[in-house]
Amino acid sequence: MMFSRPSYPLIGAMLAALAAIALAAYVAWQVTRPVPIATVGSSSSLAVSPQIKIGGPFELMDHQGNRVTDADFRGKLMLIYFGYGFCPDVCPTELQNLAVALDEMGGTGKAVQPIFITVDPERDTVDFLAEYVANFHDRLVGLTGTREQIDATATLYRVYHAKVKNGADDDYLVDHSSYVYLMGQDGAFLTMFRGATDPKKIAETIAGYIDSRS
Ligand code: NI
């Protein structure tokens, strides 16, 4: 033979090594990728896989210092947004949109309780939230709590949040998912809106849920 034949055992070992690397990469991706909880629905609201439960019992503190639970809001639709008071742009924009949507609904909007739940309870104290929520809507309720209470509530709503250090210990941003949740009078999940949804669409969608009850 003029040419040496390729070494099959060597190629086999290389293929096995590549397969092992690919498998490891796949497993790492499965573990770290965010769980998709929603796909784009037919309208502005999002269709959520029925197997995924969103919401549930929480116990927090409102911006007036009262202990509140989800049960305190029964009889109203809850319109819930998770964020944090020091958020430079996304949270203020979203809360402003919710306020516009509620005002758009006129009297019907009274059936809806807008709720802001902080994912940054260390800085968003009761006193801070009292001032913060007043910037957006006179009926907006701000909720904070212990780190454990907040984490438990965020988990129920599948809200991703993580501190991003920006220098000193108390100087940080918080990465967080930005969905608006609409919960029924019984506290059960109705639908959710992607961040930056047109307030008109939010108002229309909510009105549809209110109409369909009567
Ligand atoms: Ni934000």
mmCIF file of C-alpha atoms and ligand atoms in Angstrom:
data_model
loop_
_atom_site.group_PDB
_atom_site.id
_atom_site.type_symbol
_atom_site.label_atom_id
_atom_site.label_comp_id
_atom_site.label_asym_id
_atom_site.label_seq_id
_atom_site.Cartn_x
_atom_site.Cartn_y
_atom_site.Cartn_z
ATOM 1 C CA MET A 1 0.000 0.000 0.000
ATOM 2 C CA MET A 2 1.291 3.433 -0.884
ATOM 3 C CA PHE A 3 -0.961 5.284 1.494
ATOM 4 C CA SER A 4 -1.433 4.359 5.062
ATOM 5 C CA ARG A 5 -5.043 3.579 5.791
ATOM 6 C CA PRO A 6 -6.793 5.853 8.244
ATOM 7 C CA SER A 7 -6.665 4.502 11.717
ATOM 8 C CA TYR A 8 -10.212 3.373 12.452
ATOM 9 C CA PRO A 9 -9.727 3.044 16.192
ATOM 10 C CA LEU A 10 -8.489 6.641 16.294
ATOM 11 C CA ILE A 11 -11.458 7.934 14.261
ATOM 12 C CA GLY A 12 -13.778 5.952 16.475
ATOM 13 C CA ALA A 13 -12.286 7.524 19.570
ATOM 14 C CA MET A 14 -12.580 10.986 18.052
ATOM 15 C CA LEU A 15 -16.242 10.419 17.126
ATOM 16 C CA ALA A 16 -16.975 9.162 20.604
ATOM 17 C CA ALA A 17 -15.319 12.232 22.090
ATOM 18 C CA LEU A 18 -17.330 14.544 19.813
ATOM 19 C CA ALA A 19 -20.538 12.755 20.719
ATOM 20 C CA ALA A 20 -19.723 13.146 24.415
ATOM 21 C CA ILE A 21 -19.074 16.876 23.960
ATOM 22 C CA ALA A 22 -22.299 17.330 22.011
ATOM 23 C CA LEU A 23 -24.260 15.471 24.676
ATOM 24 C CA ALA A 24 -22.731 17.572 27.452
ATOM 25 C CA ALA A 25 -23.512 20.772 25.567
ATOM 26 C CA TYR A 26 -27.108 19.654 24.998
ATOM 27 C CA VAL A 27 -27.603 18.791 28.658
ATOM 28 C CA ALA A 28 -26.117 22.157 29.720
ATOM 29 C CA TRP A 29 -28.480 23.959 27.332
ATOM 30 C CA GLN A 30 -31.501 22.065 28.638
ATOM 31 C CA VAL A 31 -30.580 22.958 32.207
ATOM 32 C CA THR A 32 -29.869 26.632 31.647
ATOM 33 C CA ARG A 33 -32.315 27.716 28.957
ATOM 34 C CA PRO A 34 -35.268 29.771 30.165
ATOM 35 C CA VAL A 35 -38.494 27.823 30.297
ATOM 36 C CA PRO A 36 -40.814 29.185 27.619
ATOM 37 C CA ILE A 37 -44.087 29.868 29.378
ATOM 38 C CA ALA A 38 -45.880 31.601 26.582
ATOM 39 C CA THR A 39 -46.239 31.688 22.865
ATOM 40 C CA VAL A 40 -47.700 34.509 20.838
ATOM 41 C CA GLY A 41 -51.458 34.257 20.857
ATOM 42 C CA SER A 42 -53.908 35.365 18.205
ATOM 43 C CA SER A 43 -54.255 38.819 19.750
ATOM 44 C CA SER A 44 -52.066 41.010 21.906
ATOM 45 C CA SER A 45 -52.469 38.648 24.818
ATOM 46 C CA LEU A 46 -50.400 35.528 25.079
ATOM 47 C CA ALA A 47 -51.495 31.937 24.875
ATOM 48 C CA VAL A 48 -50.083 29.903 27.728
ATOM 49 C CA SER A 49 -49.763 26.181 27.736
ATOM 50 C CA PRO A 50 -52.602 24.855 29.935
ATOM 51 C CA GLN A 51 -50.190 22.542 31.772
ATOM 52 C CA ILE A 52 -48.356 25.555 33.161
ATOM 53 C CA LYS A 53 -49.927 26.898 36.312
ATOM 54 C CA ILE A 54 -49.512 30.623 36.892
ATOM 55 C CA GLY A 55 -50.386 32.340 40.143
ATOM 56 C CA GLY A 56 -51.447 31.065 43.541
ATOM 57 C CA PRO A 57 -51.512 32.058 47.194
ATOM 58 C CA PHE A 58 -49.154 34.792 48.320
ATOM 59 C CA GLU A 59 -48.649 36.762 51.523
ATOM 60 C CA LEU A 60 -47.040 40.184 51.224
ATOM 61 C CA MET A 61 -47.106 43.723 52.631
ATOM 62 C CA ASP A 62 -48.839 46.590 50.831
ATOM 63 C CA HIS A 63 -47.510 50.130 50.471
ATOM 64 C CA GLN A 64 -49.496 51.212 53.517
ATOM 65 C CA GLY A 65 -47.881 48.578 55.698
ATOM 66 C CA ASN A 66 -50.834 46.180 55.768
ATOM 67 C CA ARG A 67 -50.274 42.447 55.513
ATOM 68 C CA VAL A 68 -52.162 41.260 52.435
ATOM 69 C CA THR A 69 -52.795 37.948 50.738
ATOM 70 C CA ASP A 70 -54.106 37.121 47.268
ATOM 71 C CA ALA A 71 -57.471 36.345 48.907
ATOM 72 C CA ASP A 72 -57.861 40.019 49.832
ATOM 73 C CA PHE A 73 -58.331 40.791 46.131
ATOM 74 C CA ARG A 74 -61.114 38.277 45.469
ATOM 75 C CA GLY A 75 -64.048 39.778 43.612
ATOM 76 C CA LYS A 76 -61.787 41.936 41.492
ATOM 77 C CA LEU A 77 -59.648 41.095 38.516
ATOM 78 C CA MET A 78 -55.990 41.438 39.457
ATOM 79 C CA LEU A 79 -53.719 43.111 36.928
ATOM 80 C CA ILE A 80 -50.244 42.277 38.186
ATOM 81 C CA TYR A 81 -46.830 43.507 37.165
ATOM 82 C CA PHE A 82 -43.516 42.484 38.741
ATOM 83 C CA GLY A 83 -40.610 44.925 38.676
ATOM 84 C CA TYR A 84 -38.602 47.242 40.888
ATOM 85 C CA GLY A 85 -38.649 50.888 41.831
ATOM 86 C CA PHE A 86 -35.128 51.703 40.704
ATOM 87 C CA CYS A 87 -35.761 50.269 37.223
ATOM 88 C CA PRO A 88 -34.630 53.017 34.854
ATOM 89 C CA ASP A 89 -37.090 52.539 32.003
ATOM 90 C CA VAL A 90 -38.992 49.286 31.516
ATOM 91 C CA CYS A 91 -40.975 49.281 34.769
ATOM 92 C CA PRO A 92 -42.050 52.942 34.652
ATOM 93 C CA THR A 93 -43.153 52.543 31.041
ATOM 94 C CA GLU A 94 -45.123 49.405 31.811
ATOM 95 C CA LEU A 95 -46.832 50.870 34.877
ATOM 96 C CA GLN A 96 -47.691 53.962 32.870
ATOM 97 C CA ASN A 97 -49.242 51.730 30.184
ATOM 98 C CA LEU A 98 -51.346 49.932 32.780
ATOM 99 C CA ALA A 99 -52.555 53.249 34.165
ATOM 100 C CA VAL A 100 -53.526 54.404 30.671
ATOM 101 C CA ALA A 101 -55.308 51.094 30.015
ATOM 102 C CA LEU A 102 -57.329 51.402 33.231
ATOM 103 C CA ASP A 103 -58.285 55.005 32.521
ATOM 104 C CA GLU A 104 -59.237 53.956 28.998
ATOM 105 C CA MET A 105 -61.774 51.555 30.519
ATOM 106 C CA GLY A 106 -63.570 54.305 32.415
ATOM 107 C CA GLY A 107 -65.943 53.038 35.116
ATOM 108 C CA THR A 108 -65.453 49.417 34.069
ATOM 109 C CA GLY A 109 -61.840 49.739 35.125
ATOM 110 C CA LYS A 110 -62.980 49.791 38.752
ATOM 111 C CA ALA A 111 -63.473 46.025 38.443
ATOM 112 C CA VAL A 112 -59.717 45.724 38.080
ATOM 113 C CA GLN A 113 -57.138 46.014 40.854
ATOM 114 C CA PRO A 114 -53.743 47.056 39.471
ATOM 115 C CA ILE A 115 -50.890 45.579 41.533
ATOM 116 C CA PHE A 116 -47.150 46.200 41.395
ATOM 117 C CA ILE A 117 -45.057 43.512 43.104
ATOM 118 C CA THR A 118 -41.419 44.376 43.671
ATOM 119 C CA VAL A 119 -38.656 41.877 43.015
ATOM 120 C CA ASP A 120 -36.281 44.168 44.935
ATOM 121 C CA PRO A 121 -37.695 44.234 48.493
ATOM 122 C CA GLU A 122 -34.341 45.331 49.972
ATOM 123 C CA ARG A 123 -34.728 48.769 48.380
ATOM 124 C CA ASP A 124 -38.477 48.841 47.716
ATOM 125 C CA THR A 125 -39.646 49.275 51.278
ATOM 126 C CA VAL A 126 -43.211 50.112 52.295
ATOM 127 C CA ASP A 127 -42.372 53.826 52.470
ATOM 128 C CA PHE A 128 -40.564 53.793 49.148
ATOM 129 C CA LEU A 129 -43.454 52.012 47.428
ATOM 130 C CA ALA A 130 -45.992 54.453 48.868
ATOM 131 C CA GLU A 131 -44.294 57.270 47.003
ATOM 132 C CA TYR A 132 -43.517 55.182 43.948
ATOM 133 C CA VAL A 133 -46.989 53.841 43.140
ATOM 134 C CA ALA A 134 -48.516 57.304 43.553
ATOM 135 C CA ASN A 135 -46.553 58.362 40.467
ATOM 136 C CA PHE A 136 -48.625 56.083 38.261
ATOM 137 C CA HIS A 137 -52.211 55.554 39.369
ATOM 138 C CA ASP A 138 -54.216 56.418 42.462
ATOM 139 C CA ARG A 139 -55.523 52.848 42.703
ATOM 140 C CA LEU A 140 -52.202 51.105 42.093
ATOM 141 C CA VAL A 141 -51.242 48.897 45.031
ATOM 142 C CA GLY A 142 -47.543 48.280 45.663
ATOM 143 C CA LEU A 143 -46.548 45.017 47.324
ATOM 144 C CA THR A 144 -43.280 44.145 49.021
ATOM 145 C CA GLY A 145 -42.257 41.625 51.672
ATOM 146 C CA THR A 146 -39.375 39.562 52.884
ATOM 147 C CA ARG A 147 -36.963 38.188 50.309
ATOM 148 C CA GLU A 148 -38.489 34.740 50.893
ATOM 149 C CA GLN A 149 -42.055 35.994 50.379
ATOM 150 C CA ILE A 150 -41.091 37.843 47.216
ATOM 151 C CA ASP A 151 -39.161 34.908 45.777
ATOM 152 C CA ALA A 152 -42.041 32.550 46.515
ATOM 153 C CA THR A 153 -44.538 34.868 44.807
ATOM 154 C CA ALA A 154 -42.296 35.426 41.794
ATOM 155 C CA THR A 155 -41.895 31.668 41.445
ATOM 156 C CA LEU A 156 -45.689 31.208 41.410
ATOM 157 C CA TYR A 157 -45.906 33.641 38.506
ATOM 158 C CA ARG A 158 -42.846 32.224 36.738
ATOM 159 C CA VAL A 159 -41.127 35.587 37.004
ATOM 160 C CA TYR A 160 -37.416 35.548 36.331
ATOM 161 C CA HIS A 161 -35.361 38.074 38.321
ATOM 162 C CA ALA A 162 -31.678 38.409 39.113
ATOM 163 C CA LYS A 163 -29.546 41.188 40.563
ATOM 164 C CA VAL A 164 -26.862 42.560 38.285
ATOM 165 C CA LYS A 165 -24.088 44.212 40.284
ATOM 166 C CA ASN A 166 -23.056 47.606 39.062
ATOM 167 C CA GLY A 167 -20.257 48.469 41.482
ATOM 168 C CA ALA A 168 -21.026 49.019 45.169
ATOM 169 C CA ASP A 169 -23.220 46.530 47.033
ATOM 170 C CA ASP A 170 -26.348 48.666 46.975
ATOM 171 C CA ASP A 171 -25.788 49.777 43.396
ATOM 172 C CA TYR A 172 -27.336 47.171 41.169
ATOM 173 C CA LEU A 173 -29.871 46.624 38.454
ATOM 174 C CA VAL A 174 -32.353 43.756 38.453
ATOM 175 C CA ASP A 175 -32.859 41.708 35.341
ATOM 176 C CA HIS A 176 -36.471 40.629 35.272
ATOM 177 C CA SER A 177 -39.086 39.262 32.957
ATOM 178 C CA SER A 178 -41.737 41.766 31.959
ATOM 179 C CA TYR A 179 -45.227 40.310 31.598
ATOM 180 C CA VAL A 180 -48.520 41.680 32.827
ATOM 181 C CA TYR A 181 -50.797 39.059 34.368
ATOM 182 C CA LEU A 182 -54.579 39.232 34.365
ATOM 183 C CA MET A 183 -56.140 37.107 37.080
ATOM 184 C CA GLY A 184 -59.875 36.491 37.506
ATOM 185 C CA GLN A 185 -62.174 37.377 40.397
ATOM 186 C CA ASP A 186 -61.433 33.953 41.860
ATOM 187 C CA GLY A 187 -57.684 34.532 41.599
ATOM 188 C CA ALA A 188 -57.236 32.118 38.706
ATOM 189 C CA PHE A 189 -55.069 32.997 35.730
ATOM 190 C CA LEU A 190 -56.931 34.475 32.747
ATOM 191 C CA THR A 191 -54.253 35.753 30.373
ATOM 192 C CA MET A 192 -51.009 37.651 30.203
ATOM 193 C CA PHE A 193 -49.611 40.469 28.124
ATOM 194 C CA ARG A 194 -46.148 40.860 26.749
ATOM 195 C CA GLY A 195 -44.282 43.973 27.896
ATOM 196 C CA ALA A 196 -44.948 47.121 25.852
ATOM 197 C CA THR A 197 -48.402 45.958 24.756
ATOM 198 C CA ASP A 198 -50.557 48.838 23.525
ATOM 199 C CA PRO A 199 -52.713 50.055 26.463
ATOM 200 C CA LYS A 200 -55.766 50.091 24.160
ATOM 201 C CA LYS A 201 -55.303 46.363 23.509
ATOM 202 C CA ILE A 202 -54.906 45.690 27.224
ATOM 203 C CA ALA A 203 -58.104 47.631 27.951
ATOM 204 C CA GLU A 204 -60.031 45.802 25.198
ATOM 205 C CA THR A 205 -58.854 42.390 26.334
ATOM 206 C CA ILE A 206 -59.734 43.053 29.963
ATOM 207 C CA ALA A 207 -63.153 44.432 28.954
ATOM 208 C CA GLY A 208 -63.740 41.208 27.018
ATOM 209 C CA TYR A 209 -63.218 39.142 30.154
ATOM 210 C CA ILE A 210 -65.536 41.399 32.134
ATOM 211 C CA ASP A 211 -68.255 41.258 29.440
ATOM 212 C CA SER A 212 -68.061 37.497 29.148
ATOM 213 C CA ARG A 213 -68.954 37.185 32.845
ATOM 214 C CA SER A 214 -72.177 39.156 32.627
HETATM 215 NI NI NI B 1 -37.962 46.927 35.273
#
